[in-house]
């Protein structure tokens, strides 16, 4: 078993737990992700209580960034980056791991 949990595994687990048709679970999960992305596109903070918060933050531009492939110095303009902040419950789950 892999250390990675995939979308397909989540769909299978929900199907086995609820008995809802796999195609319906897949459609619902896709719609959930679409709603999450749409909220972020509209510059809204997406809060999922008990899990965490997604938001877009602005990363400052720089005049001297380096292209790692060529080593060339290039300017980088200010741009948005997606950020996730875990909620209290997720932090409590993660705290004792990997100690």
PDB file of C-alpha atoms in Angstrom:
ATOM      1  CA  UNK A   1       0.000   0.000   0.000  1.00  0.00           C
ATOM      2  CA  UNK A   2       1.284   3.412  -0.995  1.00  0.00           C
ATOM      3  CA  UNK A   3       1.922   6.301   1.371  1.00  0.00           C
ATOM      4  CA  UNK A   4      -0.252   8.436  -0.906  1.00  0.00           C
ATOM      5  CA  UNK A   5      -4.056   8.660  -0.678  1.00  0.00           C
ATOM      6  CA  UNK A   6      -5.510   9.224  -4.142  1.00  0.00           C
ATOM      7  CA  UNK A   7      -8.818  10.657  -5.289  1.00  0.00           C
ATOM      8  CA  UNK A   8      -9.782   7.210  -6.633  1.00  0.00           C
ATOM      9  CA  UNK A   9      -9.159   5.653  -3.204  1.00  0.00           C
ATOM     10  CA  UNK A  10     -11.303   8.322  -1.552  1.00  0.00           C
ATOM     11  CA  UNK A  11     -14.111   7.640  -4.055  1.00  0.00           C
ATOM     12  CA  UNK A  12     -13.870   3.887  -3.398  1.00  0.00           C
ATOM     13  CA  UNK A  13     -13.934   4.433   0.367  1.00  0.00           C
ATOM     14  CA  UNK A  14     -16.998   6.690   0.197  1.00  0.00           C
ATOM     15  CA  UNK A  15     -18.709   4.169  -2.097  1.00  0.00           C
ATOM     16  CA  UNK A  16     -18.012   1.307   0.332  1.00  0.00           C
ATOM     17  CA  UNK A  17     -19.105   3.325   3.367  1.00  0.00           C
ATOM     18  CA  UNK A  18     -22.286   4.830   1.927  1.00  0.00           C
ATOM     19  CA  UNK A  19     -23.273   2.549  -0.940  1.00  0.00           C
ATOM     20  CA  UNK A  20     -23.833   5.579  -3.164  1.00  0.00           C
ATOM     21  CA  UNK A  21     -23.060   4.880  -6.847  1.00  0.00           C
ATOM     22  CA  UNK A  22     -19.338   5.388  -7.697  1.00  0.00           C
ATOM     23  CA  UNK A  23     -20.180   7.710 -10.599  1.00  0.00           C
ATOM     24  CA  UNK A  24     -22.323   9.860  -8.296  1.00  0.00           C
ATOM     25  CA  UNK A  25     -19.565   9.996  -5.665  1.00  0.00           C
ATOM     26  CA  UNK A  26     -17.065  10.971  -8.387  1.00  0.00           C
ATOM     27  CA  UNK A  27     -19.401  13.692  -9.673  1.00  0.00           C
ATOM     28  CA  UNK A  28     -19.998  15.062  -6.160  1.00  0.00           C
ATOM     29  CA  UNK A  29     -16.277  15.106  -5.354  1.00  0.00           C
ATOM     30  CA  UNK A  30     -15.502  16.839  -8.669  1.00  0.00           C
ATOM     31  CA  UNK A  31     -18.212  19.418  -7.960  1.00  0.00           C
ATOM     32  CA  UNK A  32     -16.782  19.981  -4.473  1.00  0.00           C
ATOM     33  CA  UNK A  33     -13.337  20.710  -5.932  1.00  0.00           C
ATOM     34  CA  UNK A  34     -14.872  22.960  -8.605  1.00  0.00           C
ATOM     35  CA  UNK A  35     -16.698  24.960  -5.912  1.00  0.00           C
ATOM     36  CA  UNK A  36     -13.462  25.254  -3.922  1.00  0.00           C
ATOM     37  CA  UNK A  37     -11.546  26.501  -6.988  1.00  0.00           C
ATOM     38  CA  UNK A  38     -14.358  28.890  -7.976  1.00  0.00           C
ATOM     39  CA  UNK A  39     -14.359  30.396  -4.493  1.00  0.00           C
ATOM     40  CA  UNK A  40     -10.609  30.957  -4.662  1.00  0.00           C
ATOM     41  CA  UNK A  41     -10.906  32.442  -8.183  1.00  0.00           C
ATOM     42  CA  UNK A  42     -13.400  34.935  -6.744  1.00  0.00           C
ATOM     43  CA  UNK A  43     -10.768  35.810  -4.107  1.00  0.00           C
ATOM     44  CA  UNK A  44     -12.883  34.326  -1.324  1.00  0.00           C
ATOM     45  CA  UNK A  45     -11.511  32.518   1.710  1.00  0.00           C
ATOM     46  CA  UNK A  46     -12.777  28.919   1.777  1.00  0.00           C
ATOM     47  CA  UNK A  47     -13.250  27.714   5.356  1.00  0.00           C
ATOM     48  CA  UNK A  48     -13.950  24.052   6.071  1.00  0.00           C
ATOM     49  CA  UNK A  49     -14.607  23.824   9.804  1.00  0.00           C
ATOM     50  CA  UNK A  50     -12.662  21.053  11.479  1.00  0.00           C
ATOM     51  CA  UNK A  51     -10.336  20.755   8.492  1.00  0.00           C
ATOM     52  CA  UNK A  52      -8.780  24.062   7.482  1.00  0.00           C
ATOM     53  CA  UNK A  53      -8.866  27.212   5.401  1.00  0.00           C
ATOM     54  CA  UNK A  54      -7.831  27.809   1.790  1.00  0.00           C
ATOM     55  CA  UNK A  55      -7.045  31.290   0.538  1.00  0.00           C
ATOM     56  CA  UNK A  56      -5.083  33.169  -2.098  1.00  0.00           C
ATOM     57  CA  UNK A  57      -2.229  35.345  -0.891  1.00  0.00           C
ATOM     58  CA  UNK A  58      -0.087  37.738  -2.896  1.00  0.00           C
ATOM     59  CA  UNK A  59       3.575  36.901  -3.262  1.00  0.00           C
ATOM     60  CA  UNK A  60       5.737  39.966  -3.834  1.00  0.00           C
ATOM     61  CA  UNK A  61       7.499  40.354  -7.143  1.00  0.00           C
ATOM     62  CA  UNK A  62      11.282  40.439  -7.406  1.00  0.00           C
ATOM     63  CA  UNK A  63      13.628  41.969  -9.915  1.00  0.00           C
ATOM     64  CA  UNK A  64      16.305  39.326  -9.487  1.00  0.00           C
ATOM     65  CA  UNK A  65      14.991  35.794  -9.635  1.00  0.00           C
ATOM     66  CA  UNK A  66      16.961  33.005 -11.244  1.00  0.00           C
ATOM     67  CA  UNK A  67      15.677  30.553 -13.835  1.00  0.00           C
ATOM     68  CA  UNK A  68      16.853  27.231 -12.338  1.00  0.00           C
ATOM     69  CA  UNK A  69      17.204  25.603 -15.771  1.00  0.00           C
ATOM     70  CA  UNK A  70      19.314  28.241 -17.482  1.00  0.00           C
ATOM     71  CA  UNK A  71      20.674  30.258 -14.557  1.00  0.00           C
ATOM     72  CA  UNK A  72      19.412  33.397 -16.297  1.00  0.00           C
ATOM     73  CA  UNK A  73      18.315  36.268 -14.038  1.00  0.00           C
ATOM     74  CA  UNK A  74      14.698  37.205 -14.732  1.00  0.00           C
ATOM     75  CA  UNK A  75      12.181  39.578 -13.147  1.00  0.00           C
ATOM     76  CA  UNK A  76       9.119  38.050 -11.458  1.00  0.00           C
ATOM     77  CA  UNK A  77       5.965  40.110 -11.011  1.00  0.00           C
ATOM     78  CA  UNK A  78       3.699  39.911  -7.968  1.00  0.00           C
ATOM     79  CA  UNK A  79       1.365  36.931  -8.200  1.00  0.00           C
ATOM     80  CA  UNK A  80      -1.171  34.938  -6.247  1.00  0.00           C
ATOM     81  CA  UNK A  81      -0.400  31.666  -4.468  1.00  0.00           C
ATOM     82  CA  UNK A  82      -2.827  29.196  -2.929  1.00  0.00           C
ATOM     83  CA  UNK A  83      -2.331  28.739   0.815  1.00  0.00           C
ATOM     84  CA  UNK A  84      -3.786  26.167   3.204  1.00  0.00           C
ATOM     85  CA  UNK A  85      -3.962  26.670   6.964  1.00  0.00           C
ATOM     86  CA  UNK A  86      -4.951  23.564   8.912  1.00  0.00           C
ATOM     87  CA  UNK A  87      -7.796  23.859  11.405  1.00  0.00           C
ATOM     88  CA  UNK A  88      -7.583  23.014  15.095  1.00  0.00           C
ATOM     89  CA  UNK A  89      -8.806  19.414  14.696  1.00  0.00           C
ATOM     90  CA  UNK A  90      -6.356  18.682  11.874  1.00  0.00           C
ATOM     91  CA  UNK A  91      -3.508  20.175  13.897  1.00  0.00           C
ATOM     92  CA  UNK A  92      -4.408  17.929  16.830  1.00  0.00           C
ATOM     93  CA  UNK A  93      -4.388  14.865  14.569  1.00  0.00           C
ATOM     94  CA  UNK A  94      -1.021  15.789  13.060  1.00  0.00           C
ATOM     95  CA  UNK A  95       0.737  16.831  16.285  1.00  0.00           C
ATOM     96  CA  UNK A  96       1.702  13.352  17.590  1.00  0.00           C
ATOM     97  CA  UNK A  97       2.699  12.012  14.156  1.00  0.00           C
ATOM     98  CA  UNK A  98       6.339  11.582  13.193  1.00  0.00           C
ATOM     99  CA  UNK A  99       7.776  12.121  16.632  1.00  0.00           C
TER     100      UNK A  99
END
